[in-house]
Amino acid sequence: RLDDVPALQKLEEQTSIPKEYAVVSGAVSLIFLIFFGIGAGVLCNAIGFLYPAFKSFQALENRVSSEVTQWLIYWVVFSFFSIIEVFVDVLLYWIPFYYSFKVAFLLWAMMPQTRGAKFLYDSFLKDFLKKNESKIDAALKDAKTSAGKVAVEASGAAKEVAASFASSLKDD
């Protein structure tokens, strides 16, 4: 399968390093970085976002409804997980190897072989979201209204600052 990746073929030709070694060394490097927490947050988010985003794009373009459903479910689970993570971030900092566990969880959730996201959605999230749908809709409506008010106020403040700045330039 590595022979089907043109970038690996080119890398092998340019460096004389077999593509298998390049892939293994890249994977070991990523595992090392995640394991020791060096840029682990960014790496975890990239792993949890890039591959699923590309596969979602492919599913939409190829119009395979089962894959579209799988990736929509993944995004619901990923979003829910990300929201929870924001609120418990201070606690997660103290869990050793948290990012290693997070990568394992994301891989489990996204891989078509495991269908982890579908399991979580069917087992927990679907009932929770259906039960709280009206509350969530009301909270989103309130947030939209509040965001609109903030935007109007910010726009007004920016206009005042710009007018004040323009006035001070005239005086000089």
GROMACS .gro file of C-alpha atoms in nm:
model
  172
    1ARG     CA    1   0.000   0.000   0.000
    2LEU     CA    2   0.291   0.237   0.058
    3ASP     CA    3   0.375   0.202  -0.311
    4ASP     CA    4   0.048   0.383  -0.387
    5VAL     CA    5   0.160   0.701  -0.209
    6PRO     CA    6   0.349   0.927  -0.453
    7ALA     CA    7   0.494   1.146  -0.176
    8LEU     CA    8   0.660   0.842  -0.017
    9GLN     CA    9   0.796   0.730  -0.354
   10LYS     CA   10   0.948   1.075  -0.409
   11LEU     CA   11   1.091   1.081  -0.055
   12GLU     CA   12   1.252   0.743  -0.109
   13GLU     CA   13   1.407   0.856  -0.439
   14GLN     CA   14   1.542   1.179  -0.293
   15THR     CA   15   1.679   1.043   0.034
   16SER     CA   16   1.755   0.677  -0.051
   17ILE     CA   17   1.572   0.586   0.271
   18PRO     CA   18   1.319   0.307   0.218
   19LYS     CA   19   0.964   0.440   0.251
   20GLU     CA   20   0.886   0.175   0.513
   21TYR     CA   21   1.159   0.314   0.740
   22ALA     CA   22   1.036   0.669   0.682
   23VAL     CA   23   0.680   0.575   0.780
   24VAL     CA   24   0.792   0.380   1.087
   25SER     CA   25   1.024   0.659   1.201
   26GLY     CA   26   0.748   0.916   1.151
   27ALA     CA   27   0.502   0.707   1.351
   28VAL     CA   28   0.757   0.651   1.629
   29SER     CA   29   0.831   1.025   1.637
   30LEU     CA   30   0.460   1.108   1.669
   31ILE     CA   31   0.415   0.851   1.945
   32PHE     CA   32   0.720   0.991   2.125
   33LEU     CA   33   0.589   1.348   2.101
   34ILE     CA   34   0.241   1.250   2.222
   35PHE     CA   35   0.371   1.022   2.497
   36PHE     CA   36   0.594   1.292   2.642
   37GLY     CA   37   0.341   1.571   2.587
   38ILE     CA   38   0.552   1.776   2.345
   39GLY     CA   39   0.295   1.961   2.136
   40ALA     CA   40   0.055   1.681   2.222
   41GLY     CA   41  -0.257   1.898   2.224
   42VAL     CA   42  -0.198   2.018   1.871
   43LEU     CA   43  -0.106   1.668   1.751
   44CYS     CA   44  -0.416   1.516   1.911
   45ASN     CA   45  -0.642   1.774   1.756
   46ALA     CA   46  -0.477   1.727   1.418
   47ILE     CA   47  -0.525   1.349   1.440
   48GLY     CA   48  -0.885   1.393   1.553
   49PHE     CA   49  -0.960   1.645   1.279
   50LEU     CA   50  -0.755   1.599   0.962
   51TYR     CA   51  -0.824   1.237   0.870
   52PRO     CA   52  -1.194   1.254   0.963
   53ALA     CA   53  -1.234   1.582   0.772
   54PHE     CA   54  -1.081   1.427   0.461
   55LYS     CA   55  -1.291   1.111   0.492
   56SER     CA   56  -1.602   1.324   0.545
   57PHE     CA   57  -1.520   1.515   0.228
   58GLN     CA   58  -1.477   1.187   0.037
   59ALA     CA   59  -1.803   1.049   0.172
   60LEU     CA   60  -1.990   1.362   0.065
   61GLU     CA   61  -1.831   1.371  -0.280
   62ASN     CA   62  -1.887   0.999  -0.343
   63ARG     CA   63  -2.240   1.022  -0.202
   64VAL     CA   64  -2.210   0.708   0.009
   65SER     CA   65  -2.486   0.758   0.265
   66SER     CA   66  -2.355   0.500   0.513
   67GLU     CA   67  -2.016   0.675   0.523
   68VAL     CA   68  -2.178   1.018   0.549
   69THR     CA   69  -2.379   0.894   0.846
   70GLN     CA   70  -2.069   0.741   1.006
   71TRP     CA   71  -1.873   1.066   0.977
   72LEU     CA   72  -2.165   1.282   1.096
   73ILE     CA   73  -2.188   1.062   1.403
   74TYR     CA   74  -1.811   1.096   1.452
   75TRP     CA   75  -1.838   1.477   1.439
   76VAL     CA   76  -2.119   1.476   1.696
   77VAL     CA   77  -1.907   1.263   1.931
   78PHE     CA   78  -1.592   1.468   1.860
   79SER     CA   79  -1.779   1.794   1.929
   80PHE     CA   80  -1.929   1.661   2.250
   81PHE     CA   81  -1.588   1.536   2.364
   82SER     CA   82  -1.426   1.871   2.277
   83ILE     CA   83  -1.688   2.068   2.470
   84ILE     CA   84  -1.644   1.851   2.778
   85GLU     CA   85  -1.267   1.878   2.745
   86VAL     CA   86  -1.283   2.259   2.758
   87PHE     CA   87  -1.455   2.252   3.095
   88VAL     CA   88  -1.237   1.986   3.258
   89ASP     CA   89  -0.907   2.092   3.103
   90VAL     CA   90  -0.758   2.192   3.439
   91LEU     CA   91  -0.822   1.843   3.575
   92LEU     CA   92  -0.698   1.666   3.262
   93TYR     CA   93  -0.362   1.837   3.299
   94TRP     CA   94  -0.295   1.621   3.603
   95ILE     CA   95  -0.373   1.288   3.434
   96PRO     CA   96  -0.047   1.121   3.329
   97PHE     CA   97  -0.033   1.036   2.958
   98TYR     CA   98  -0.369   1.201   2.896
   99TYR     CA   99  -0.283   1.278   2.536
  100SER     CA  100  -0.182   0.918   2.471
  101PHE     CA  101  -0.524   0.811   2.596
  102LYS     CA  102  -0.690   1.084   2.392
  103VAL     CA  103  -0.522   0.970   2.070
  104ALA     CA  104  -0.623   0.611   2.140
  105PHE     CA  105  -0.981   0.725   2.206
  106LEU     CA  106  -0.996   0.935   1.889
  107LEU     CA  107  -0.856   0.652   1.679
  108TRP     CA  108  -1.107   0.412   1.832
  109ALA     CA  109  -1.389   0.658   1.764
  110MET     CA  110  -1.294   0.731   1.403
  111MET     CA  111  -1.183   0.398   1.266
  112PRO     CA  112  -1.445   0.225   1.050
  113GLN     CA  113  -1.332  -0.111   1.187
  114THR     CA  114  -1.421  -0.022   1.546
  115ARG     CA  115  -1.712   0.219   1.489
  116GLY     CA  116  -1.648   0.361   1.835
  117ALA     CA  117  -1.829   0.686   1.763
  118LYS     CA  118  -2.141   0.497   1.658
  119PHE     CA  119  -2.125   0.290   1.978
  120LEU     CA  120  -2.100   0.604   2.195
  121TYR     CA  121  -2.371   0.782   1.999
  122ASP     CA  122  -2.615   0.491   2.013
  123SER     CA  123  -2.536   0.406   2.376
  124PHE     CA  124  -2.530   0.752   2.534
  125LEU     CA  125  -2.546   1.062   2.318
  126LYS     CA  126  -2.857   0.998   2.111
  127ASP     CA  127  -3.082   0.962   2.416
  128PHE     CA  128  -2.915   1.254   2.595
  129LEU     CA  129  -2.946   1.484   2.293
  130LYS     CA  130  -3.307   1.386   2.221
  131LYS     CA  131  -3.401   1.437   2.587
  132ASN     CA  132  -3.235   1.781   2.600
  133GLU     CA  133  -3.302   1.898   2.243
  134SER     CA  134  -3.538   2.180   2.342
  135LYS     CA  135  -3.300   2.304   2.613
  136ILE     CA  136  -3.008   2.298   2.370
  137ASP     CA  137  -3.212   2.485   2.106
  138ALA     CA  138  -3.310   2.748   2.365
  139ALA     CA  139  -2.949   2.788   2.480
  140LEU     CA  140  -2.830   2.827   2.120
  141LYS     CA  141  -3.103   3.085   2.052
  142ASP     CA  142  -2.999   3.280   2.364
  143ALA     CA  143  -2.634   3.259   2.262
  144LYS     CA  144  -2.717   3.385   1.912
  145THR     CA  145  -2.912   3.679   2.056
  146SER     CA  146  -2.632   3.762   2.301
  147ALA     CA  147  -2.369   3.736   2.028
  148GLY     CA  148  -2.573   3.970   1.810
  149LYS     CA  149  -2.597   4.226   2.089
  150VAL     CA  150  -2.223   4.202   2.158
  151ALA     CA  151  -2.148   4.247   1.788
  152VAL     CA  152  -2.367   4.558   1.768
  153GLU     CA  153  -2.204   4.704   2.082
  154ALA     CA  154  -1.854   4.622   1.954
  155SER     CA  155  -1.933   4.780   1.619
  156GLY     CA  156  -2.057   5.095   1.792
  157ALA     CA  157  -1.748   5.112   2.013
  158ALA     CA  158  -1.522   5.064   1.710
  159LYS     CA  159  -1.698   5.347   1.528
  160GLU     CA  160  -1.652   5.575   1.831
  161VAL     CA  161  -1.282   5.490   1.854
  162ALA     CA  162  -1.235   5.546   1.481
  163ALA     CA  163  -1.418   5.880   1.500
  164SER     CA  164  -1.211   5.984   1.802
  165PHE     CA  165  -0.889   5.882   1.625
  166ALA     CA  166  -0.989   6.069   1.308
  167SER     CA  167  -1.075   6.375   1.518
  168SER     CA  168  -0.737   6.365   1.692
  169LEU     CA  169  -0.562   6.345   1.355
  170LYS     CA  170  -0.749   6.657   1.236
  171ASP     CA  171  -0.643   6.848   1.546
  172ASP     CA  172  -0.275   6.767   1.483
   0.00000   0.00000   0.00000
